[in-house]
PDB file of C-alpha atoms in Angstrom:
ATOM      1  CA  UNK A   1     -32.266  17.864   4.476  1.00  0.00           C
ATOM      2  CA  UNK A   2     -35.197  15.455   4.877  1.00  0.00           C
ATOM      3  CA  UNK A   3     -35.577  13.263   7.947  1.00  0.00           C
ATOM      4  CA  UNK A   4     -35.173  10.114   5.825  1.00  0.00           C
ATOM      5  CA  UNK A   5     -31.844  11.356   4.429  1.00  0.00           C
ATOM      6  CA  UNK A   6     -30.677  12.253   7.924  1.00  0.00           C
ATOM      7  CA  UNK A   7     -31.637   8.816   9.219  1.00  0.00           C
ATOM      8  CA  UNK A   8     -29.811   7.173   6.318  1.00  0.00           C
ATOM      9  CA  UNK A   9     -26.705   9.209   7.102  1.00  0.00           C
ATOM     10  CA  UNK A  10     -26.822   8.193  10.766  1.00  0.00           C
ATOM     11  CA  UNK A  11     -27.298   4.548   9.813  1.00  0.00           C
ATOM     12  CA  UNK A  12     -24.327   4.691   7.470  1.00  0.00           C
ATOM     13  CA  UNK A  13     -22.135   6.219  10.178  1.00  0.00           C
ATOM     14  CA  UNK A  14     -23.308   3.588  12.666  1.00  0.00           C
ATOM     15  CA  UNK A  15     -22.488   0.737  10.276  1.00  0.00           C
ATOM     16  CA  UNK A  16     -19.074   2.263   9.541  1.00  0.00           C
ATOM     17  CA  UNK A  17     -18.351   2.595  13.273  1.00  0.00           C
ATOM     18  CA  UNK A  18     -19.408  -1.009  13.826  1.00  0.00           C
ATOM     19  CA  UNK A  19     -17.190  -2.246  10.995  1.00  0.00           C
ATOM     20  CA  UNK A  20     -14.229  -0.179  12.208  1.00  0.00           C
ATOM     21  CA  UNK A  21     -14.678  -1.336  15.817  1.00  0.00           C
ATOM     22  CA  UNK A  22     -14.931  -4.982  14.761  1.00  0.00           C
ATOM     23  CA  UNK A  23     -11.801  -4.802  12.606  1.00  0.00           C
ATOM     24  CA  UNK A  24      -9.790  -2.881  15.199  1.00  0.00           C
ATOM     25  CA  UNK A  25     -10.754  -5.263  18.008  1.00  0.00           C
ATOM     26  CA  UNK A  26     -10.044  -8.429  16.030  1.00  0.00           C
ATOM     27  CA  UNK A  27      -6.702  -7.150  14.697  1.00  0.00           C
ATOM     28  CA  UNK A  28      -5.529  -6.198  18.198  1.00  0.00           C
ATOM     29  CA  UNK A  29      -6.719  -9.500  19.694  1.00  0.00           C
ATOM     30  CA  UNK A  30      -4.767 -11.362  17.010  1.00  0.00           C
ATOM     31  CA  UNK A  31      -1.566  -9.385  17.661  1.00  0.00           C
ATOM     32  CA  UNK A  32      -0.135 -11.690  20.396  1.00  0.00           C
ATOM     33  CA  UNK A  33      -0.525 -14.778  18.206  1.00  0.00           C
ATOM     34  CA  UNK A  34       1.040 -12.972  15.242  1.00  0.00           C
ATOM     35  CA  UNK A  35       3.934 -11.838  17.450  1.00  0.00           C
ATOM     36  CA  UNK A  36       4.464 -15.389  18.723  1.00  0.00           C
ATOM     37  CA  UNK A  37       4.451 -16.720  15.161  1.00  0.00           C
ATOM     38  CA  UNK A  38       6.991 -14.113  14.052  1.00  0.00           C
ATOM     39  CA  UNK A  39       9.220 -14.944  17.028  1.00  0.00           C
ATOM     40  CA  UNK A  40       9.039 -18.655  16.188  1.00  0.00           C
ATOM     41  CA  UNK A  41      10.001 -17.943  12.573  1.00  0.00           C
ATOM     42  CA  UNK A  42      12.962 -15.852  13.738  1.00  0.00           C
ATOM     43  CA  UNK A  43      14.143 -18.525  16.195  1.00  0.00           C
ATOM     44  CA  UNK A  44      13.900 -21.312  13.624  1.00  0.00           C
ATOM     45  CA  UNK A  45      15.717 -19.285  10.974  1.00  0.00           C
ATOM     46  CA  UNK A  46      12.747 -18.982   8.619  1.00  0.00           C
ATOM     47  CA  UNK A  47      13.287 -15.224   8.655  1.00  0.00           C
ATOM     48  CA  UNK A  48      15.725 -12.793  10.237  1.00  0.00           C
ATOM     49  CA  UNK A  49      14.855 -10.896  13.444  1.00  0.00           C
ATOM     50  CA  UNK A  50      14.922  -7.629  11.486  1.00  0.00           C
ATOM     51  CA  UNK A  51      11.979  -8.774   9.374  1.00  0.00           C
ATOM     52  CA  UNK A  52      10.010  -9.747  12.462  1.00  0.00           C
ATOM     53  CA  UNK A  53      10.694  -6.320  13.994  1.00  0.00           C
ATOM     54  CA  UNK A  54       9.459  -4.585  10.847  1.00  0.00           C
ATOM     55  CA  UNK A  55       6.212  -6.580  10.837  1.00  0.00           C
ATOM     56  CA  UNK A  56       5.554  -5.314  14.367  1.00  0.00           C
ATOM     57  CA  UNK A  57       6.205  -1.709  13.353  1.00  0.00           C
ATOM     58  CA  UNK A  58       9.664  -1.608  14.955  1.00  0.00           C
ATOM     59  CA  UNK A  59      11.621   0.119  12.201  1.00  0.00           C
ATOM     60  CA  UNK A  60      15.210  -1.016  11.599  1.00  0.00           C
ATOM     61  CA  UNK A  61      16.222   1.859   9.314  1.00  0.00           C
ATOM     62  CA  UNK A  62      16.719   5.482  10.284  1.00  0.00           C
ATOM     63  CA  UNK A  63      14.419   8.089   8.823  1.00  0.00           C
ATOM     64  CA  UNK A  64      16.304  10.338   6.388  1.00  0.00           C
ATOM     65  CA  UNK A  65      16.092  14.094   6.774  1.00  0.00           C
ATOM     66  CA  UNK A  66      13.579  15.831   4.525  1.00  0.00           C
ATOM     67  CA  UNK A  67      10.227  14.818   3.007  1.00  0.00           C
ATOM     68  CA  UNK A  68       9.368  11.121   2.655  1.00  0.00           C
ATOM     69  CA  UNK A  69       6.960   9.701   0.081  1.00  0.00           C
ATOM     70  CA  UNK A  70       5.596   6.321   1.156  1.00  0.00           C
ATOM     71  CA  UNK A  71       4.594   3.749  -1.469  1.00  0.00           C
ATOM     72  CA  UNK A  72       3.030   0.415  -0.549  1.00  0.00           C
ATOM     73  CA  UNK A  73       3.052  -2.485  -3.008  1.00  0.00           C
ATOM     74  CA  UNK A  74       1.728  -5.768  -1.648  1.00  0.00           C
ATOM     75  CA  UNK A  75       3.752  -8.150  -3.828  1.00  0.00           C
ATOM     76  CA  UNK A  76       6.051  -8.333  -6.853  1.00  0.00           C
ATOM     77  CA  UNK A  77       3.239  -7.468  -9.262  1.00  0.00           C
ATOM     78  CA  UNK A  78       2.262  -4.308  -7.410  1.00  0.00           C
ATOM     79  CA  UNK A  79       5.962  -3.425  -7.031  1.00  0.00           C
ATOM     80  CA  UNK A  80       6.291  -3.477 -10.816  1.00  0.00           C
ATOM     81  CA  UNK A  81       3.408  -0.991 -10.947  1.00  0.00           C
ATOM     82  CA  UNK A  82       5.028   1.254  -8.344  1.00  0.00           C
ATOM     83  CA  UNK A  83       8.524   1.377  -9.869  1.00  0.00           C
ATOM     84  CA  UNK A  84       7.761   3.714 -12.812  1.00  0.00           C
ATOM     85  CA  UNK A  85       6.015   6.141 -10.455  1.00  0.00           C
ATOM     86  CA  UNK A  86       8.829   5.953  -7.898  1.00  0.00           C
ATOM     87  CA  UNK A  87      11.526   6.654 -10.484  1.00  0.00           C
ATOM     88  CA  UNK A  88       9.498   9.523 -11.880  1.00  0.00           C
ATOM     89  CA  UNK A  89       9.363  11.008  -8.369  1.00  0.00           C
ATOM     90  CA  UNK A  90      13.126  10.603  -7.989  1.00  0.00           C
ATOM     91  CA  UNK A  91      13.660  12.443 -11.270  1.00  0.00           C
ATOM     92  CA  UNK A  92      11.142  15.196 -10.504  1.00  0.00           C
ATOM     93  CA  UNK A  93      12.186  15.977  -6.922  1.00  0.00           C
ATOM     94  CA  UNK A  94      15.589  16.998  -5.577  1.00  0.00           C
ATOM     95  CA  UNK A  95      17.917  14.875  -3.492  1.00  0.00           C
ATOM     96  CA  UNK A  96      16.255  15.960  -0.235  1.00  0.00           C
ATOM     97  CA  UNK A  97      13.108  13.952  -1.064  1.00  0.00           C
ATOM     98  CA  UNK A  98      13.275  10.252  -0.170  1.00  0.00           C
ATOM     99  CA  UNK A  99      11.008   7.294  -0.923  1.00  0.00           C
ATOM    100  CA  UNK A 100       9.898   4.577   1.469  1.00  0.00           C
ATOM    101  CA  UNK A 101       8.680   1.423  -0.306  1.00  0.00           C
ATOM    102  CA  UNK A 102       6.882  -1.178   1.796  1.00  0.00           C
ATOM    103  CA  UNK A 103       5.800  -4.632   0.720  1.00  0.00           C
ATOM    104  CA  UNK A 104       4.028  -7.560   2.359  1.00  0.00           C
ATOM    105  CA  UNK A 105       5.810 -10.568   0.851  1.00  0.00           C
ATOM    106  CA  UNK A 106       9.355 -11.850   1.499  1.00  0.00           C
ATOM    107  CA  UNK A 107       9.870 -12.425  -2.243  1.00  0.00           C
ATOM    108  CA  UNK A 108       9.233  -8.790  -3.139  1.00  0.00           C
ATOM    109  CA  UNK A 109      11.381  -7.496  -0.286  1.00  0.00           C
ATOM    110  CA  UNK A 110      14.282  -9.783  -1.233  1.00  0.00           C
ATOM    111  CA  UNK A 111      14.057  -8.706  -4.876  1.00  0.00           C
ATOM    112  CA  UNK A 112      13.959  -4.999  -4.082  1.00  0.00           C
ATOM    113  CA  UNK A 113      16.309  -4.804  -1.105  1.00  0.00           C
ATOM    114  CA  UNK A 114      19.703  -3.275  -1.993  1.00  0.00           C
ATOM    115  CA  UNK A 115      18.653  -3.035  -5.667  1.00  0.00           C
ATOM    116  CA  UNK A 116      17.141   0.449  -5.701  1.00  0.00           C
ATOM    117  CA  UNK A 117      18.763   3.894  -5.541  1.00  0.00           C
ATOM    118  CA  UNK A 118      20.087   5.120  -2.173  1.00  0.00           C
ATOM    119  CA  UNK A 119      17.122   7.481  -1.812  1.00  0.00           C
ATOM    120  CA  UNK A 120      14.722   4.483  -1.658  1.00  0.00           C
ATOM    121  CA  UNK A 121      14.310   2.494   1.576  1.00  0.00           C
ATOM    122  CA  UNK A 122      12.577  -0.905   1.454  1.00  0.00           C
ATOM    123  CA  UNK A 123      10.729  -2.205   4.512  1.00  0.00           C
ATOM    124  CA  UNK A 124       8.055  -4.746   5.397  1.00  0.00           C
ATOM    125  CA  UNK A 125       4.608  -3.271   5.950  1.00  0.00           C
ATOM    126  CA  UNK A 126       3.650  -3.630   9.627  1.00  0.00           C
ATOM    127  CA  UNK A 127       0.674  -5.707  10.636  1.00  0.00           C
ATOM    128  CA  UNK A 128      -2.503  -3.764   9.892  1.00  0.00           C
ATOM    129  CA  UNK A 129      -3.543  -2.814  13.404  1.00  0.00           C
ATOM    130  CA  UNK A 130      -3.654   0.532  15.155  1.00  0.00           C
ATOM    131  CA  UNK A 131      -0.733  -0.157  17.518  1.00  0.00           C
ATOM    132  CA  UNK A 132       1.794  -1.220  14.859  1.00  0.00           C
ATOM    133  CA  UNK A 133       0.707   1.407  12.335  1.00  0.00           C
ATOM    134  CA  UNK A 134       0.893   4.289  14.799  1.00  0.00           C
ATOM    135  CA  UNK A 135       4.384   3.241  15.812  1.00  0.00           C
ATOM    136  CA  UNK A 136       5.420   2.954  12.155  1.00  0.00           C
ATOM    137  CA  UNK A 137       4.032   6.389  11.252  1.00  0.00           C
ATOM    138  CA  UNK A 138       5.575   8.001  14.328  1.00  0.00           C
ATOM    139  CA  UNK A 139       8.991   6.865  13.077  1.00  0.00           C
ATOM    140  CA  UNK A 140       8.716   7.637   9.339  1.00  0.00           C
ATOM    141  CA  UNK A 141       6.399  10.690   9.391  1.00  0.00           C
ATOM    142  CA  UNK A 142       5.660  10.516   5.624  1.00  0.00           C
ATOM    143  CA  UNK A 143       4.154  13.455   3.768  1.00  0.00           C
ATOM    144  CA  UNK A 144       2.084  11.215   1.479  1.00  0.00           C
ATOM    145  CA  UNK A 145       1.107   7.556   1.219  1.00  0.00           C
ATOM    146  CA  UNK A 146       0.485   5.984  -2.200  1.00  0.00           C
ATOM    147  CA  UNK A 147      -1.202   2.588  -2.188  1.00  0.00           C
ATOM    148  CA  UNK A 148      -1.167   0.249  -5.187  1.00  0.00           C
ATOM    149  CA  UNK A 149      -4.409  -1.372  -6.369  1.00  0.00           C
ATOM    150  CA  UNK A 150      -6.198  -2.101  -3.064  1.00  0.00           C
ATOM    151  CA  UNK A 151      -7.553   0.329  -0.450  1.00  0.00           C
ATOM    152  CA  UNK A 152      -8.333  -2.492   2.008  1.00  0.00           C
ATOM    153  CA  UNK A 153      -5.959  -1.445   4.794  1.00  0.00           C
ATOM    154  CA  UNK A 154      -8.337  -0.069   7.456  1.00  0.00           C
ATOM    155  CA  UNK A 155      -5.774   0.640  10.194  1.00  0.00           C
ATOM    156  CA  UNK A 156      -3.274   2.134   7.730  1.00  0.00           C
ATOM    157  CA  UNK A 157      -5.865   4.458   6.207  1.00  0.00           C
ATOM    158  CA  UNK A 158      -7.290   5.538   9.562  1.00  0.00           C
ATOM    159  CA  UNK A 159      -3.856   6.223  11.070  1.00  0.00           C
ATOM    160  CA  UNK A 160      -2.710   8.174   7.992  1.00  0.00           C
ATOM    161  CA  UNK A 161      -5.877  10.276   8.017  1.00  0.00           C
ATOM    162  CA  UNK A 162      -5.457  10.999  11.740  1.00  0.00           C
ATOM    163  CA  UNK A 163      -1.805  11.980  11.199  1.00  0.00           C
ATOM    164  CA  UNK A 164      -2.608  14.292   8.286  1.00  0.00           C
ATOM    165  CA  UNK A 165      -0.847  12.104   5.702  1.00  0.00           C
ATOM    166  CA  UNK A 166      -2.260  12.638   2.208  1.00  0.00           C
ATOM    167  CA  UNK A 167      -3.508   9.402   0.621  1.00  0.00           C
ATOM    168  CA  UNK A 168      -3.568   8.264  -3.006  1.00  0.00           C
ATOM    169  CA  UNK A 169      -4.684   4.971  -4.577  1.00  0.00           C
ATOM    170  CA  UNK A 170      -3.119   4.108  -7.942  1.00  0.00           C
ATOM    171  CA  UNK A 171      -4.070   1.339 -10.383  1.00  0.00           C
ATOM    172  CA  UNK A 172      -7.136   0.844  -8.198  1.00  0.00           C
ATOM    173  CA  UNK A 173      -9.280  -2.152  -8.969  1.00  0.00           C
ATOM    174  CA  UNK A 174     -12.105  -4.221  -7.521  1.00  0.00           C
ATOM    175  CA  UNK A 175     -12.807  -7.605  -9.042  1.00  0.00           C
ATOM    176  CA  UNK A 176     -16.438  -8.740  -9.198  1.00  0.00           C
ATOM    177  CA  UNK A 177     -15.911 -11.107  -6.275  1.00  0.00           C
ATOM    178  CA  UNK A 178     -14.196  -8.482  -4.104  1.00  0.00           C
ATOM    179  CA  UNK A 179     -16.784  -5.842  -4.991  1.00  0.00           C
ATOM    180  CA  UNK A 180     -19.656  -8.116  -3.984  1.00  0.00           C
ATOM    181  CA  UNK A 181     -17.922  -9.129  -0.743  1.00  0.00           C
ATOM    182  CA  UNK A 182     -17.772  -5.442   0.266  1.00  0.00           C
ATOM    183  CA  UNK A 183     -21.179  -4.449  -1.124  1.00  0.00           C
ATOM    184  CA  UNK A 184     -23.274  -7.291   0.309  1.00  0.00           C
ATOM    185  CA  UNK A 185     -22.296  -6.630   3.924  1.00  0.00           C
ATOM    186  CA  UNK A 186     -23.594  -3.365   5.380  1.00  0.00           C
ATOM    187  CA  UNK A 187     -20.772  -2.943   7.958  1.00  0.00           C
ATOM    188  CA  UNK A 188     -18.080  -3.759   5.377  1.00  0.00           C
ATOM    189  CA  UNK A 189     -19.693  -1.470   2.784  1.00  0.00           C
ATOM    190  CA  UNK A 190     -19.878   1.420   5.244  1.00  0.00           C
ATOM    191  CA  UNK A 191     -16.311   0.760   6.448  1.00  0.00           C
ATOM    192  CA  UNK A 192     -14.924   0.856   2.906  1.00  0.00           C
ATOM    193  CA  UNK A 193     -16.914   3.995   2.134  1.00  0.00           C
ATOM    194  CA  UNK A 194     -15.411   5.640   5.200  1.00  0.00           C
ATOM    195  CA  UNK A 195     -11.896   4.585   4.111  1.00  0.00           C
ATOM    196  CA  UNK A 196     -12.399   5.831   0.550  1.00  0.00           C
ATOM    197  CA  UNK A 197     -13.470   9.245   1.852  1.00  0.00           C
ATOM    198  CA  UNK A 198      -9.962   9.651   3.317  1.00  0.00           C
ATOM    199  CA  UNK A 199      -8.243   9.451  -0.081  1.00  0.00           C
ATOM    200  CA  UNK A 200      -7.247  12.634  -1.871  1.00  0.00           C
ATOM    201  CA  UNK A 201      -6.773  10.830  -5.204  1.00  0.00           C
ATOM    202  CA  UNK A 202      -8.065   7.536  -6.643  1.00  0.00           C
ATOM    203  CA  UNK A 203      -6.978   6.395 -10.117  1.00  0.00           C
ATOM    204  CA  UNK A 204      -8.912   3.237 -11.125  1.00  0.00           C
ATOM    205  CA  UNK A 205      -7.859   0.826 -13.856  1.00  0.00           C
ATOM    206  CA  UNK A 206     -11.036   1.117 -15.931  1.00  0.00           C
ATOM    207  CA  UNK A 207     -14.404   2.791 -16.230  1.00  0.00           C
ATOM    208  CA  UNK A 208     -15.934  -0.326 -14.657  1.00  0.00           C
ATOM    209  CA  UNK A 209     -13.740   0.163 -11.594  1.00  0.00           C
ATOM    210  CA  UNK A 210     -14.758   3.843 -11.523  1.00  0.00           C
ATOM    211  CA  UNK A 211     -18.380   2.703 -11.257  1.00  0.00           C
ATOM    212  CA  UNK A 212     -17.639   0.162  -8.558  1.00  0.00           C
ATOM    213  CA  UNK A 213     -15.694   2.638  -6.438  1.00  0.00           C
ATOM    214  CA  UNK A 214     -18.450   5.201  -6.989  1.00  0.00           C
ATOM    215  CA  UNK A 215     -21.085   2.753  -5.726  1.00  0.00           C
ATOM    216  CA  UNK A 216     -18.985   2.060  -2.626  1.00  0.00           C
ATOM    217  CA  UNK A 217     -18.652   5.741  -1.738  1.00  0.00           C
ATOM    218  CA  UNK A 218     -15.849   7.379  -3.732  1.00  0.00           C
ATOM    219  CA  UNK A 219     -16.693  10.685  -5.408  1.00  0.00           C
ATOM    220  CA  UNK A 220     -16.013  11.752  -8.979  1.00  0.00           C
ATOM    221  CA  UNK A 221     -13.879  14.564  -7.574  1.00  0.00           C
ATOM    222  CA  UNK A 222     -11.507  11.962  -6.178  1.00  0.00           C
ATOM    223  CA  UNK A 223     -11.326  10.132  -9.513  1.00  0.00           C
ATOM    224  CA  UNK A 224     -10.265  12.488 -12.325  1.00  0.00           C
ATOM    225  CA  UNK A 225     -10.045   9.539 -14.748  1.00  0.00           C
ATOM    226  CA  UNK A 226      -8.755   6.015 -15.146  1.00  0.00           C
ATOM    227  CA  UNK A 227      -5.381   4.731 -16.283  1.00  0.00           C
ATOM    228  CA  UNK A 228      -5.735   1.221 -17.740  1.00  0.00           C
ATOM    229  CA  UNK A 229      -3.514  -1.351 -16.031  1.00  0.00           C
ATOM    230  CA  UNK A 230      -0.201   0.231 -15.010  1.00  0.00           C
ATOM    231  CA  UNK A 231       1.419  -3.215 -14.996  1.00  0.00           C
ATOM    232  CA  UNK A 232       1.904  -2.649 -18.730  1.00  0.00           C
ATOM    233  CA  UNK A 233       4.282   0.182 -17.782  1.00  0.00           C
ATOM    234  CA  UNK A 234       6.494  -2.211 -15.820  1.00  0.00           C
ATOM    235  CA  UNK A 235       8.960  -2.492 -18.706  1.00  0.00           C
ATOM    236  CA  UNK A 236       9.672   1.227 -18.313  1.00  0.00           C
ATOM    237  CA  UNK A 237      10.202   0.779 -14.590  1.00  0.00           C
ATOM    238  CA  UNK A 238      12.681  -2.067 -15.020  1.00  0.00           C
ATOM    239  CA  UNK A 239      14.554  -0.138 -17.703  1.00  0.00           C
ATOM    240  CA  UNK A 240      15.028   2.837 -15.396  1.00  0.00           C
ATOM    241  CA  UNK A 241      15.820   0.447 -12.560  1.00  0.00           C
ATOM    242  CA  UNK A 242      18.657  -0.974 -14.664  1.00  0.00           C
ATOM    243  CA  UNK A 243      20.118   2.518 -15.119  1.00  0.00           C
ATOM    244  CA  UNK A 244      20.267   2.986 -11.353  1.00  0.00           C
ATOM    245  CA  UNK A 245      21.475  -0.494 -10.381  1.00  0.00           C
ATOM    246  CA  UNK A 246      25.065  -0.548  -9.063  1.00  0.00           C
ATOM    247  CA  UNK A 247      25.644  -4.101 -10.299  1.00  0.00           C
ATOM    248  CA  UNK A 248      26.150  -5.154 -13.920  1.00  0.00           C
ATOM    249  CA  UNK A 249      23.531  -7.094 -15.809  1.00  0.00           C
ATOM    250  CA  UNK A 250      20.417  -6.431 -17.858  1.00  0.00           C
ATOM    251  CA  UNK A 251      16.874  -6.933 -16.631  1.00  0.00           C
ATOM    252  CA  UNK A 252      13.719  -7.581 -18.573  1.00  0.00           C
ATOM    253  CA  UNK A 253      10.085  -7.636 -17.515  1.00  0.00           C
ATOM    254  CA  UNK A 254       7.838 -10.493 -18.464  1.00  0.00           C
ATOM    255  CA  UNK A 255       4.374 -11.513 -17.398  1.00  0.00           C
ATOM    256  CA  UNK A 256       4.701 -14.446 -15.013  1.00  0.00           C
ATOM    257  CA  UNK A 257       0.917 -14.859 -14.872  1.00  0.00           C
ATOM    258  CA  UNK A 258      -2.167 -12.743 -15.201  1.00  0.00           C
ATOM    259  CA  UNK A 259      -1.625 -10.993 -11.871  1.00  0.00           C
ATOM    260  CA  UNK A 260       2.088 -10.288 -11.604  1.00  0.00           C
ATOM    261  CA  UNK A 261       5.133  -9.202 -13.528  1.00  0.00           C
ATOM    262  CA  UNK A 262       8.428 -10.946 -12.942  1.00  0.00           C
ATOM    263  CA  UNK A 263      11.880  -9.393 -13.361  1.00  0.00           C
ATOM    264  CA  UNK A 264      14.679 -11.692 -14.420  1.00  0.00           C
ATOM    265  CA  UNK A 265      18.307 -11.207 -15.433  1.00  0.00           C
ATOM    266  CA  UNK A 266      19.169 -12.083 -18.999  1.00  0.00           C
TER     267      UNK A 266
END
C-alpha cells in the first residue's frame, strides 16, 4: 500500500473518531436536560411515566425467552414499511422467536400498542446516547437489529456492533439535502462511513440511493440490490395486521402525504 493511501486511511479514521467523540460527548451532556424535560412531561400528564422510563432506556416490559428480532421504525410511515417484514418473520419463524418494535413518536406507539400479535412488543426507542442504549441492549439482548430508512443512529449502531448484534438497513434512502449534509462535512462523512461499515445488509430504495451510500462508504457486498419504496407494500402489512387483530373492524392503508402511510378504520 502506498504512503498516500495509508495517510488517507489514517485521516479518515481520525475524522471518524472526531465525529464519534463529538456526537457522544454532546449526547451525554444533553442527557440531564432531556431527563428533566421527560420528568416535567410525566408530572404534567403530557405522557405517562412508563414512556419517560422507556426514553431513558429503562425497559418496562420483560424480555421473552428465546431469540428477539429488533425492528426500529421512527414514525407511522416507517412502521407501515416494517409491518410486512415483521409479519413475514412471524410466519417464517416458530413461536419461540419474538419481535421488538421500537418507534420514536407517541402517535406511532399509540397506534401500534396492543394492536399487534402477542409475540410483538412495542417500546419507545431510548435516547440515542451510549448510556441509554447500553442499558436497553443489556435488557433485550436482540439477535438482530433492522432499521428502517435511516442509518443515522450513531450510538445505536456503535452499541449494537460492540454487542455483536447483526445490523440491517431496509428501505434505505438519502435525500439530496441529507446526502450533502453528510458529504460536505469531513467528520460527519467519516462518521457515517464508519457506521455503514457495521451493517451486514443494506437495501436501498433506488439505484440513486445505492450510489449515494456507495460514495459515503457502503460496499457493493453490503447492497445486493435495491427494493423500490417498501411503503407501497403497506397495504399487505395492514391486511395481515387485520388478520391478527383481536378486535373487530377492517383497516385500510392510504397515503396521508408523500412521506407516510396512515391506517384508518373503515
